PDB file of C-alpha atoms in Angstrom:
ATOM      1  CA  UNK A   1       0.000   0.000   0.000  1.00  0.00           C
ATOM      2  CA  UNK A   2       3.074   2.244  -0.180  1.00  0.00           C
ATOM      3  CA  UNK A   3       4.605   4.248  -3.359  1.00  0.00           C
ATOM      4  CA  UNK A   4       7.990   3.190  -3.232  1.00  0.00           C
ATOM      5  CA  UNK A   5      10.518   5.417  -5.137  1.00  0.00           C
ATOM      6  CA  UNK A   6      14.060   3.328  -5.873  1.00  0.00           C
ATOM      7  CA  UNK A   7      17.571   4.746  -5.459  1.00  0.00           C
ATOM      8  CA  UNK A   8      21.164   2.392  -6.726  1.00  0.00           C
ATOM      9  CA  UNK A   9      23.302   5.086  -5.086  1.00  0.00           C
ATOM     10  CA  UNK A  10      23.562   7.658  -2.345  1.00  0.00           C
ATOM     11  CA  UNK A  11      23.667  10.685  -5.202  1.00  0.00           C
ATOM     12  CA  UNK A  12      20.757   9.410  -6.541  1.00  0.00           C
ATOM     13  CA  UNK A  13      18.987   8.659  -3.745  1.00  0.00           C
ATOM     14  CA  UNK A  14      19.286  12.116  -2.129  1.00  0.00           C
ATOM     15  CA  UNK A  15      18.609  13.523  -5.509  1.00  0.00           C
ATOM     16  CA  UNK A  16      15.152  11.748  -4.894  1.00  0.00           C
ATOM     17  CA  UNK A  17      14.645  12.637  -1.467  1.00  0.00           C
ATOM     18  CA  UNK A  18      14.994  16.281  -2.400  1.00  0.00           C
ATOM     19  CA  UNK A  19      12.597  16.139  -5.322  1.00  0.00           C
ATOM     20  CA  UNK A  20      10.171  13.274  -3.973  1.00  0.00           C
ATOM     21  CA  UNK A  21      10.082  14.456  -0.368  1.00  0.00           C
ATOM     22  CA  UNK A  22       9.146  11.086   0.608  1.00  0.00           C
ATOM     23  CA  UNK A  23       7.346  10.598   3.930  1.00  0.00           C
ATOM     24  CA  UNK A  24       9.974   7.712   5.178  1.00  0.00           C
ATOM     25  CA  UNK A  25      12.564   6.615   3.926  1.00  0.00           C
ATOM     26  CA  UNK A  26      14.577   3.103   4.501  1.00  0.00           C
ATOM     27  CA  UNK A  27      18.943   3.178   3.587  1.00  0.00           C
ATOM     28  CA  UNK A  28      21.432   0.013   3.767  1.00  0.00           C
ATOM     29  CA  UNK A  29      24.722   1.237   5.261  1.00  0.00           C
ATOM     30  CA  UNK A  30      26.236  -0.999   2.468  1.00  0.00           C
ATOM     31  CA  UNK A  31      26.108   0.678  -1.180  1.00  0.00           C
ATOM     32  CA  UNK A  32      27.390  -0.049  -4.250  1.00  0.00           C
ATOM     33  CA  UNK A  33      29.048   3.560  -5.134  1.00  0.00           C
ATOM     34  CA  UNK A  34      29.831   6.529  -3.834  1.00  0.00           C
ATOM     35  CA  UNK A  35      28.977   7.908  -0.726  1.00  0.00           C
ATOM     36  CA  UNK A  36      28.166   4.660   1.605  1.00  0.00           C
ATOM     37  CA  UNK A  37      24.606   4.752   3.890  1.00  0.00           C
ATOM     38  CA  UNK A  38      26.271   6.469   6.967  1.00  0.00           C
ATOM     39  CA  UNK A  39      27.032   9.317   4.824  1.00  0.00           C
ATOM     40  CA  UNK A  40      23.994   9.559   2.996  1.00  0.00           C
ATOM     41  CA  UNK A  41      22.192   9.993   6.558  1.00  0.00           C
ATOM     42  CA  UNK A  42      24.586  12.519   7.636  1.00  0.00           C
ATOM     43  CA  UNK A  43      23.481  14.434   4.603  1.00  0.00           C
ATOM     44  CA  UNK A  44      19.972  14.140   4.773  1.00  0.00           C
ATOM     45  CA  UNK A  45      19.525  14.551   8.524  1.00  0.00           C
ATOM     46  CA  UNK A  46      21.760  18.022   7.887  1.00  0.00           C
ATOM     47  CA  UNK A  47      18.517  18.908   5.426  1.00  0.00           C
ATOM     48  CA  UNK A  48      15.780  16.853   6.365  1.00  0.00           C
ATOM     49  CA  UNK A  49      13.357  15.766   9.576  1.00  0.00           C
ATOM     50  CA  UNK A  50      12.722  12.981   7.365  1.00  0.00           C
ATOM     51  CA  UNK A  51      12.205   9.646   9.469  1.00  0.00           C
ATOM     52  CA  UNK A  52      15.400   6.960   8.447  1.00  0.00           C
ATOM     53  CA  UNK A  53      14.840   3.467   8.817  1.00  0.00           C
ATOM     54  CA  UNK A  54      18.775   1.994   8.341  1.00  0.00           C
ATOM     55  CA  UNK A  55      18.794  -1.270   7.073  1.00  0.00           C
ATOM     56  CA  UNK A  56      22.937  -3.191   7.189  1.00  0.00           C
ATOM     57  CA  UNK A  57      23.992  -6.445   7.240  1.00  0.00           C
ATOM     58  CA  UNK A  58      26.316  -5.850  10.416  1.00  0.00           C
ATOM     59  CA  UNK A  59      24.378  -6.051  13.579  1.00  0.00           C
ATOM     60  CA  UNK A  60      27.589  -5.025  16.037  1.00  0.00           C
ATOM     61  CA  UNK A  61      26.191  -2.345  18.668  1.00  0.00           C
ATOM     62  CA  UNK A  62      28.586  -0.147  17.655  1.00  0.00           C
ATOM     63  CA  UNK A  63      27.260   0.179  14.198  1.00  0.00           C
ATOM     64  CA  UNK A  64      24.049   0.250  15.152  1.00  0.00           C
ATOM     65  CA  UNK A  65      24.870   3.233  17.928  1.00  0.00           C
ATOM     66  CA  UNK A  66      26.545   4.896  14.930  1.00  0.00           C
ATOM     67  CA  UNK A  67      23.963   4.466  13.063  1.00  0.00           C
ATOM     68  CA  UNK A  68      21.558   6.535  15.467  1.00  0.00           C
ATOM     69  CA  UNK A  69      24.281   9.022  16.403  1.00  0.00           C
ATOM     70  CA  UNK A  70      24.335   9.895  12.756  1.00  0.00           C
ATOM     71  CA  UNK A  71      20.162  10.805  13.157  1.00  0.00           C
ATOM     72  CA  UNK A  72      18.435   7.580  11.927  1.00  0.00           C
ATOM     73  CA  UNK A  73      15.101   7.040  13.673  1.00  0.00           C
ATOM     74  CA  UNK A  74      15.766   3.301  13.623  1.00  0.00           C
ATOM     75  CA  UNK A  75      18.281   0.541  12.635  1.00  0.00           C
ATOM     76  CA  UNK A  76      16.941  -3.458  10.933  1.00  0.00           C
ATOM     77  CA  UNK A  77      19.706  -6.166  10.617  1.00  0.00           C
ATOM     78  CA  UNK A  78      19.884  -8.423   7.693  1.00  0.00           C
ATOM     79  CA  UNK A  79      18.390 -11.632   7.463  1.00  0.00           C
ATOM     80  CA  UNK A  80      14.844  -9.406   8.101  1.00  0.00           C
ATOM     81  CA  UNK A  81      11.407 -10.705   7.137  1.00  0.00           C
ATOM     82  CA  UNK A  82       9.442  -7.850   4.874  1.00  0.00           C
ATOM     83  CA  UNK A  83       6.520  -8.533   7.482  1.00  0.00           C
ATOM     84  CA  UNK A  84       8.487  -6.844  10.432  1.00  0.00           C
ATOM     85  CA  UNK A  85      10.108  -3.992   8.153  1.00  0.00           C
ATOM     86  CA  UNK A  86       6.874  -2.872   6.919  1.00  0.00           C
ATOM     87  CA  UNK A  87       5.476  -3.060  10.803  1.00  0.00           C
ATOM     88  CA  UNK A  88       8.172  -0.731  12.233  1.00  0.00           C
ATOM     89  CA  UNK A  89       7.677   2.100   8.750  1.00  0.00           C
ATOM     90  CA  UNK A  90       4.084   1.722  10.249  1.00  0.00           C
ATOM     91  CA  UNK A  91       5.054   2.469  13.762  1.00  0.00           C
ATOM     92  CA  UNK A  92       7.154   5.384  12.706  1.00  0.00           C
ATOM     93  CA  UNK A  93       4.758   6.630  10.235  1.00  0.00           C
ATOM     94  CA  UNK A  94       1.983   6.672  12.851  1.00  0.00           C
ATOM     95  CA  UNK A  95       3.753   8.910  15.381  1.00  0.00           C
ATOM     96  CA  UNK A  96       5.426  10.987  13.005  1.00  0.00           C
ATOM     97  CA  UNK A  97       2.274  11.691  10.888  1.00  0.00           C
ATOM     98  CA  UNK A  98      -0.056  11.714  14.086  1.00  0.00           C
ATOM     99  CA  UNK A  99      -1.531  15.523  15.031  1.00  0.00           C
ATOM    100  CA  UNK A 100      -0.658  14.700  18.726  1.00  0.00           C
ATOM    101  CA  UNK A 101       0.073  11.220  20.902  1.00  0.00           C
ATOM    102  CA  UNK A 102      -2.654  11.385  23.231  1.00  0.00           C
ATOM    103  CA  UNK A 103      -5.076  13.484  21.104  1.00  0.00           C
ATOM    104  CA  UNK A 104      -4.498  16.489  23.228  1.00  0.00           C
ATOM    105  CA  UNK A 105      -2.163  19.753  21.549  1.00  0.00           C
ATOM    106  CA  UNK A 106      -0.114  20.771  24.441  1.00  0.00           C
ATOM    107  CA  UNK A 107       2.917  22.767  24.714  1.00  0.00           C
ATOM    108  CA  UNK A 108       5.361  22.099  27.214  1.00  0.00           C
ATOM    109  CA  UNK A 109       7.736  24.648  28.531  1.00  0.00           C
ATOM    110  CA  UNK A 110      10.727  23.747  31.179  1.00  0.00           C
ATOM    111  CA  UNK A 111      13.063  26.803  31.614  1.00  0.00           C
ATOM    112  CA  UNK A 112      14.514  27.243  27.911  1.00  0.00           C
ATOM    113  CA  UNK A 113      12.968  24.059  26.492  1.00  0.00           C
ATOM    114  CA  UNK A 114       9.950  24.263  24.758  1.00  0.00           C
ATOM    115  CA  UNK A 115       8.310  21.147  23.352  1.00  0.00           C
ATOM    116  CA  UNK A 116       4.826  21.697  21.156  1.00  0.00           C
ATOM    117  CA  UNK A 117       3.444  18.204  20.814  1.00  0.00           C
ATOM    118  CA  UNK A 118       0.990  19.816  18.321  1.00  0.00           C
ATOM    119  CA  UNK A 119       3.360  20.874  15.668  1.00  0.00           C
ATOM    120  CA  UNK A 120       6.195  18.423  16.287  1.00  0.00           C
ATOM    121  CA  UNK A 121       8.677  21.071  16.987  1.00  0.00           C
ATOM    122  CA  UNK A 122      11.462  21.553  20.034  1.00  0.00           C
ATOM    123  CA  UNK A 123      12.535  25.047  20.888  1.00  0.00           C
ATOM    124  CA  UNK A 124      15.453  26.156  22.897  1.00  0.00           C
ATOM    125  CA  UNK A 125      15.260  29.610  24.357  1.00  0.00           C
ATOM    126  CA  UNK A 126      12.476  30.219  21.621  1.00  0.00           C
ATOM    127  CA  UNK A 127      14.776  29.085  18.526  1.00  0.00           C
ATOM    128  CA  UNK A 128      14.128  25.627  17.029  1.00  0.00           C
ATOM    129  CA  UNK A 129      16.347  22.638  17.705  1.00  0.00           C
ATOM    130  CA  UNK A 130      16.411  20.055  14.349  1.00  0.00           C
ATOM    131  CA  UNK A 131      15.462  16.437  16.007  1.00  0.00           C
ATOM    132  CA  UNK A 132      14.972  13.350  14.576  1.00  0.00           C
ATOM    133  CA  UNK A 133      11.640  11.945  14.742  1.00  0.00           C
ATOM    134  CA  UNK A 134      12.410   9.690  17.426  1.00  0.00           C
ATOM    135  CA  UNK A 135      14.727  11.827  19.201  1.00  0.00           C
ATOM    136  CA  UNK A 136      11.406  14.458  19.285  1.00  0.00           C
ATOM    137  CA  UNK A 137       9.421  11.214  19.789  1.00  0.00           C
ATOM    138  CA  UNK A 138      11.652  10.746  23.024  1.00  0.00           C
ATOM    139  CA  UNK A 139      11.419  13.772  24.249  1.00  0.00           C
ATOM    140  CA  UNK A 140       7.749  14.415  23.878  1.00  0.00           C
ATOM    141  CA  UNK A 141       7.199  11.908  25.808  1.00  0.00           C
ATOM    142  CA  UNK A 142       9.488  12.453  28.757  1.00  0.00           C
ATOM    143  CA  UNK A 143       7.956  16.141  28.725  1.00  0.00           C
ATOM    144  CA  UNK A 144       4.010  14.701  28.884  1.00  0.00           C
ATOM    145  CA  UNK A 145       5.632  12.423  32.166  1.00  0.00           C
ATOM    146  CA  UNK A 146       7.904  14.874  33.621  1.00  0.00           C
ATOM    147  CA  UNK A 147       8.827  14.408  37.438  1.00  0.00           C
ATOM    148  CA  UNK A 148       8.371  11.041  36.619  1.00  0.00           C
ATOM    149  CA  UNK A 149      11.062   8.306  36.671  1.00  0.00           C
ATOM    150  CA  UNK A 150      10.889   5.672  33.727  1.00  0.00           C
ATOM    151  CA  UNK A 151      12.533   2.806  32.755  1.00  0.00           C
ATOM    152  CA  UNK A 152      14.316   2.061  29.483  1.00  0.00           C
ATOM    153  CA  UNK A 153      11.068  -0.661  28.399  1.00  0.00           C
ATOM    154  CA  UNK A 154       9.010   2.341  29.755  1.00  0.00           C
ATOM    155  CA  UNK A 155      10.442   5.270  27.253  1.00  0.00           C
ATOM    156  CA  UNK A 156      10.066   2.844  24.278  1.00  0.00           C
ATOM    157  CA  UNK A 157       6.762   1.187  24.668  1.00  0.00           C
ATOM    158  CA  UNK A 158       5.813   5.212  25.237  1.00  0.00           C
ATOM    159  CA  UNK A 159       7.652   6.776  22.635  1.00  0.00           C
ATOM    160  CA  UNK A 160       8.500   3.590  20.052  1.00  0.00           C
ATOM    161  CA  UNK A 161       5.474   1.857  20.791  1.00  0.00           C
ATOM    162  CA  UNK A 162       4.756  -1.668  22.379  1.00  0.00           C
ATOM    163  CA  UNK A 163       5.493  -3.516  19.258  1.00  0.00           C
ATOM    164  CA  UNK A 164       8.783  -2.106  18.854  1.00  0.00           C
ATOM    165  CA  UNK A 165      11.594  -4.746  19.347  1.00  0.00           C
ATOM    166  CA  UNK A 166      15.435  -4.003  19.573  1.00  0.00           C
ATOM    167  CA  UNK A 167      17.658  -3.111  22.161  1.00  0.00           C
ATOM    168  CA  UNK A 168      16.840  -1.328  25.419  1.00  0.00           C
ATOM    169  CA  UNK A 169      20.111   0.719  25.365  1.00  0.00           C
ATOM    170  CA  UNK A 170      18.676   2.372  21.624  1.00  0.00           C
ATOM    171  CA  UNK A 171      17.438   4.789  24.609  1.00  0.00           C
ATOM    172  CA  UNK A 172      20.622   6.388  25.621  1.00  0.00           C
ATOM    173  CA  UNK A 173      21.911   6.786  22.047  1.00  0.00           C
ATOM    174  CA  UNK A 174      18.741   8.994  21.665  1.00  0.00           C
ATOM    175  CA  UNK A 175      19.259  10.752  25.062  1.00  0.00           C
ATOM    176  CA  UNK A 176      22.869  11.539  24.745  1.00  0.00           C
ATOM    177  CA  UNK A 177      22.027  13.405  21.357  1.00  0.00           C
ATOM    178  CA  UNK A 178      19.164  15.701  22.845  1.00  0.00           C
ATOM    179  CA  UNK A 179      21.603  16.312  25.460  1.00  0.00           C
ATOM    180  CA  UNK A 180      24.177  17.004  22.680  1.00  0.00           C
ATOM    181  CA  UNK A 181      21.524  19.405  21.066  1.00  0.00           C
ATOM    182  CA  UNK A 182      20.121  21.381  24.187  1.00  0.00           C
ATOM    183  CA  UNK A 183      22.962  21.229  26.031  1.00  0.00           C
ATOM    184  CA  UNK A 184      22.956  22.107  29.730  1.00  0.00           C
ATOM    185  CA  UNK A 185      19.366  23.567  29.093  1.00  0.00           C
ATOM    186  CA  UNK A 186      17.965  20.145  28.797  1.00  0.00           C
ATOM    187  CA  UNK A 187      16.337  18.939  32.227  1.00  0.00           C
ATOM    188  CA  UNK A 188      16.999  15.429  31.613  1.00  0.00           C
ATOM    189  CA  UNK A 189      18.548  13.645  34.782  1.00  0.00           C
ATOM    190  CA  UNK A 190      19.561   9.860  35.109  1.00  0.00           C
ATOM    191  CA  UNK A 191      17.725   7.713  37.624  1.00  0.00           C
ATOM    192  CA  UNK A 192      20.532   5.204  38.366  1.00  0.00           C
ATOM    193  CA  UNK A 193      19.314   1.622  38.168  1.00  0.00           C
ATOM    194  CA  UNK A 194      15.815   3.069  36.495  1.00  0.00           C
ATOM    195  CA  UNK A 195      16.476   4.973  33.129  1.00  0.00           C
ATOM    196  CA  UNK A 196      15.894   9.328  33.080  1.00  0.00           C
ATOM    197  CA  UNK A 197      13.410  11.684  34.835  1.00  0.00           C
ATOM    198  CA  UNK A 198      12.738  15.214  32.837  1.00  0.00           C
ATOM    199  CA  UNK A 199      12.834  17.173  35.898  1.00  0.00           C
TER     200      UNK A 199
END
C-alpha cells in the first residue's frame, strides 16, 4: 500500500529525497558507489526531519549506535522478514504523521525548552532545535511524564510503541544526542538503576 521510489546510489537517492520528499525513507549502510549509507544519513539529517529506517547487514552495537548518532530514527539487521520492516515504517509513520500522541495539543515549557506536541517542533530559548523523529518522539514523551522516573522498556513502549523490538540501550543513544543538542538547558537527569526523569 506504499509508493515506493528506488535509489542504486547515495547521489541518486538524495537527488530523490529532495525532489520526492518522501514521507519515510529506509537506507542500507552498504552501497554499491559513492557515498556509503552512513554518509547519505549525515546528509539528509543536515537537510531533512525525514524519518530513516537503516537497514545493514552488520548487527555489532557499535554500528548500530553509529547508526543513530548519525540521526536515523531506527536501525533493521539483515536476514529481516518484509513482514516486520513494513510493521516498524508503520510504527514510525503513525507517530510521526499523528496531530498529537494522546489526542491532546499541548505545549510544554521547562526553563529554555519548549516542546509543542501539536506541531512536532522543540525550541530552545524560543529558537528551534532540528530532532529526529524519534529523538522528538523521546522527548515528547518524557515532557508529557515529567517528574516522573521511567525505565528504558518504559520510554520505548511510550515513545516507540509496544510492538517495537530491539535493544533497550537504543534509549541512551537517543538521550545523549538531545543532550548534545540542548545542552545544559535540557532537564533530563539519570535515575541510576531506572532509566531518566525530565525534571
Amino acid at each position: 500500500g506504499f509508493r515506493v521510489y528506488q535509489a542504486a546510489d547515495g547521489e541518486y537517492g538524495l537527488r530523490v529525497v529532495k525532489e520526492r520528499r518522501p514521507s519515510l525513507v529506509i537506507l542500507d549502510v552498504g552501497l554499491p558507489a559513492g557515498p556509503d549509507g552512513l554518509d547519505v544519513c549525515r546528509q539528509l539529517r543536515s537537510e531533512s526531519d525525514v524519518p530513516i529506517i537503516m537497514l545493514t547487514a552488520r548487527d555489532g552495537e557499535i554500528d548500530r549506535v553509529l547508526g543513530l548518532e548519525m540521526g536515523a530514527d531506527d536501525y533493521v539487521t539483515k536476514p529481516f522478514s518484509p513482514r516486520e520492516l513494513v510493521a516498524r515504517v508503520k510504527a514510525i509513520l503513525r507517530r510521526a504523521e499523528g496531530p498529537t500522541r494522546n489526542g491532546t495539543a499541548a505545549v510544554v515549557t521547562v526553563g529554555d525548552v519548549e516542546v509543542d506536541v501539536a506541531r512536532r517542533e522543540a525550541r530552545l530559548c524560543g529558537d528551534p532545535v532540528a530532532l529526529a523523529a524519534r529523538e522528538f518522539d523521546l522527548l515528547a514523551y518524557l515532557a508529557e511524564n515529567r517528574g516522573l522516573a521511567l525505565s528504558r522498556r518504559q520510554l520505548l513502549d511510550g515513545a516507540w510503541g509496544a510492538d517495537w523490538v530491539g535493544d533497550e540501550r537504543t534509549v541512551d543513544v537517543h538521550v545523549r544526542q538531545l543532550r548534545k543538542k540542548f545542552s545544559d538547558a535540557l532537564p533530563l537527569a539519570t535515575v541510576w538503576g531506572v532509566g531518566y526523569r525530565f525534571d
